């Protein structure tokens, strides 16, 4: 699928033209078809990347009597089972697409339909009988859904740029958005960079009453860690996870178009490849990897060893820094919401290479870290929790003094950076520490970067809100919950969606299958993080399928020479700071960061990239 858009307005205007412009804003590279419905004050439309039922799946799609219509972005992986149940209830289908399941399921279950869906989705149903629009977003936020409401109008879309085409939506910057962005590296839901535009959070629905124009938003799902099976033995846990993940992979192989897989050589994507080979011949599996000419950052050799082990058709493309820089200029200006994750660049390149090879759908390993404890910070939290139990002077001041005695050398900037972050985080509550350990800017740095703004309460309240909703015990599960609800939803999944959709490629994530996530939350945390071993149980499963050196190696994710990049990008940043409004950023402070980075005395690559991505967004989308 590609994207949806629509609106409700009694104020008139050329609804057809408005809807057409909203859909045009979502035009991407690759084959797309378009469908529209304009009916009174309601307009619905979508741009379709055809994946299932190529001929009969065009939207909007209606139920038997035409009382319910839907536009839908995503995939419903259990649609065949749902269709059989609905047909037994007497529903009549006119196509073979997964989209049609939605109108009949809503007909029978109303809002309760959401409990039955296993997939990634954002959709809008027009219920003519009840006089309302019903919108929903999938459980973890694989598919985006933005909306604007006010002045007698309501509009929604898969992309902010579509909403900005609607005359009732004003391009008015949210003063709190910059602080939110530089705190998190993204703008967390429900906020966006614009005052009048909001994200529907993952696992939520929205209803618009067409008579009154009022909206109601509710949550239908959340990760629940309260039912952990403490008696689960390791062997049973591995077997249960294997069964759930195999089923998730098999569900994601349903496609009427060519299908491939992203293969980084890490344990997550490698395990997906190995499990695909249980259902397809290796030569029929098309795996795609990218590498770098700089050997220190090229991990494609691990991907090649996995591909050889399973006999898959492996495509490796290596890129130079110069090619990376050309892609930066290509993808960053298209981002209608700023993201500070530099792996957007290789993700876009990988998506482009994959789509250029004729692939329309690709599987990935996204979500494994957040579901199974893949980040080192999870065991570091346990050390910090031990220090928290000590009196203040011992728990915070003494560790800070000890680390201050560690010789910080320019040639060991990564170590320096992590030490400073750890010490600074000890002064924060664990829920805020989890965020600021990976944030572009710490609170004191934020006040220097944005001196004219008070740090808004929203910076703290977003995390506090999720903290109050966490249902479970233990610091590891709590921090994994935060990362799934925030960083995964609004940074990593957003990155993959924007990068892949820009080239009309659909990406499916077996680790975010409903059954797999259910298995993950029932695992004791000791089976996720054991000592300093992350993803303990997942690696036990992977060792049944993969070479030992692939499973038990240090994994960088997309390891990038970011510090080197920033030396090349430094003149661009410096020049951009002199060109008009900087969104409240203190240019002198950023210039001081640039000087220290170029001198080699400090590594400010993470901060500088975040600033560069934000300024690029501001120049392209932040103006009035």
mmCIF file of C-alpha atoms in Angstrom, residues 262-270 288-290 299-303 350 553 555 557-558:
data_model
loop_
_atom_site.group_PDB
_atom_site.id
_atom_site.type_symbol
_atom_site.label_atom_id
_atom_site.label_comp_id
_atom_site.label_asym_id
_atom_site.label_seq_id
_atom_site.Cartn_x
_atom_site.Cartn_y
_atom_site.Cartn_z
ATOM 1 C CA UNK A 262 16.698 -6.948 3.940
ATOM 2 C CA UNK A 263 19.819 -8.763 5.176
ATOM 3 C CA UNK A 264 22.232 -6.778 7.344
ATOM 4 C CA UNK A 265 24.133 -9.788 8.660
ATOM 5 C CA UNK A 266 22.896 -9.177 12.206
ATOM 6 C CA UNK A 267 21.048 -11.861 14.116
ATOM 7 C CA UNK A 268 17.559 -10.412 13.514
ATOM 8 C CA UNK A 269 17.478 -10.121 9.728
ATOM 9 C CA UNK A 270 19.593 -13.277 9.366
ATOM 10 C CA UNK A 288 19.547 -7.314 -0.252
ATOM 11 C CA UNK A 289 22.468 -5.841 1.651
ATOM 12 C CA UNK A 290 24.492 -2.659 1.454
ATOM 13 C CA UNK A 299 29.572 -5.568 7.760
ATOM 14 C CA UNK A 300 28.337 -7.067 4.512
ATOM 15 C CA UNK A 301 30.677 -10.043 4.967
ATOM 16 C CA UNK A 302 28.418 -11.424 7.690
ATOM 17 C CA UNK A 303 25.427 -11.060 5.389
ATOM 18 C CA UNK A 350 18.784 -0.186 0.693
ATOM 19 C CA UNK A 553 29.115 -10.930 17.561
ATOM 20 C CA UNK A 555 26.293 -5.688 16.087
ATOM 21 C CA UNK A 557 22.984 -1.754 13.522
ATOM 22 C CA UNK A 558 23.801 0.460 10.555
#
